[in-house]
C-alpha atoms as one frame of an Amber mdcrd trajectory, in Angstrom:
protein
 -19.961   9.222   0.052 -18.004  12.033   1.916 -14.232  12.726   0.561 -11.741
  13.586   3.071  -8.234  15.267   1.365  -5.073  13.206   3.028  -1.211  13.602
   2.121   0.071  10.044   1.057   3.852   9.985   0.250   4.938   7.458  -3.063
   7.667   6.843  -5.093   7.665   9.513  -8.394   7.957   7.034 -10.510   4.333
   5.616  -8.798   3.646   8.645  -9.255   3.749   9.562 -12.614   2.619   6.065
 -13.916  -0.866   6.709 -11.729  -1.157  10.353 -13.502  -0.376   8.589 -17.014
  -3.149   5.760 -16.203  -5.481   8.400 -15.081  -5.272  10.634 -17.754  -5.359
   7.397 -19.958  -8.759   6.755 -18.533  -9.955  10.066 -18.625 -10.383  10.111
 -14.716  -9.078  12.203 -11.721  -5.949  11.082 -10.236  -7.948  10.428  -6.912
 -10.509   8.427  -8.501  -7.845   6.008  -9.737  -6.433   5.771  -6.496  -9.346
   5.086  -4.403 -10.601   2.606  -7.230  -7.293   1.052  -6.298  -7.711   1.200
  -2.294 -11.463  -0.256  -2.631 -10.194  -3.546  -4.541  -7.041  -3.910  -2.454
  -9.503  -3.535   0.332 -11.941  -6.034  -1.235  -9.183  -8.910  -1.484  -8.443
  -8.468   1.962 -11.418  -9.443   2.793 -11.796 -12.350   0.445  -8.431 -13.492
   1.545  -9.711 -13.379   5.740 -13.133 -15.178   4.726 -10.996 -17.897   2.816
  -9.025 -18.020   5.886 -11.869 -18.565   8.331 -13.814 -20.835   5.821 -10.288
 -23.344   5.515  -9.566 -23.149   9.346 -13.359 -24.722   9.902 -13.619 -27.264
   6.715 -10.179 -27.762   6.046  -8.377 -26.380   2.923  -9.671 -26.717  -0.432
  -8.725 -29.592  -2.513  -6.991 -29.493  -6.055 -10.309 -30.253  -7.681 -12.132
 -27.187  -5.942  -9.719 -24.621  -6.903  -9.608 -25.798 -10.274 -13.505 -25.892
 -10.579 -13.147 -22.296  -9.239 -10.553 -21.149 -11.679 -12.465 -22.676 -14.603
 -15.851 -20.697 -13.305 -13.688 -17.279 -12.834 -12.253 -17.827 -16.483 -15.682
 -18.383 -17.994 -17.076 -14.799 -15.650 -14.248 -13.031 -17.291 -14.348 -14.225
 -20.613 -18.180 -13.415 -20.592 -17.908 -10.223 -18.768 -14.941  -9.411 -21.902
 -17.091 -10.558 -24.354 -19.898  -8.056 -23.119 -17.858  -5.185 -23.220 -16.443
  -5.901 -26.451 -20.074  -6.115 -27.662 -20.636  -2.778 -26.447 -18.103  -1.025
 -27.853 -18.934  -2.514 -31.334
């Protein structure tokens, strides 16, 4: 992917908390950022799609949201448990 150099103005305080986290993670300041873009980016579209999906079938129902939480919490807690596998 091409990289294109742009001049973003943010609070210091932003600032220095995304250098800290960065050199936390042992990556470039602009890689944490554009990690950050691409899943702020990524929920947008979720967010439209939900939008269009509701406005054609009608909104989702107190069941279906909790059948969705439960099958988010069980991705997570297997994605967690595979990463704390691999760093054993």
């Amino acid at each position: 992917m091409a990289a294109r150099k742009i001049t973003v103005t943010l609070p210091e305080e932003l600032v220095e908390a995304l250098g800290a986290a960065a050199s936390e993670d042992g990556v470039p300041l602009s890689r944490l950022v554009a990690s950050a873009v691409e899943s702020e980016l990524r929920r947008r579209v979720g967010r439209r799609l939900v939008a269009e999906w509701q406005a054609e079938h009608g909104a989702f129902t107190v069941e279906e949201l909790a059948a969705a939480r439960a099958e988010m919490a069980a991705a997570d807690a297997q994605a967690l448990g595979a990463a704390g596998q691999a760093a054993a």
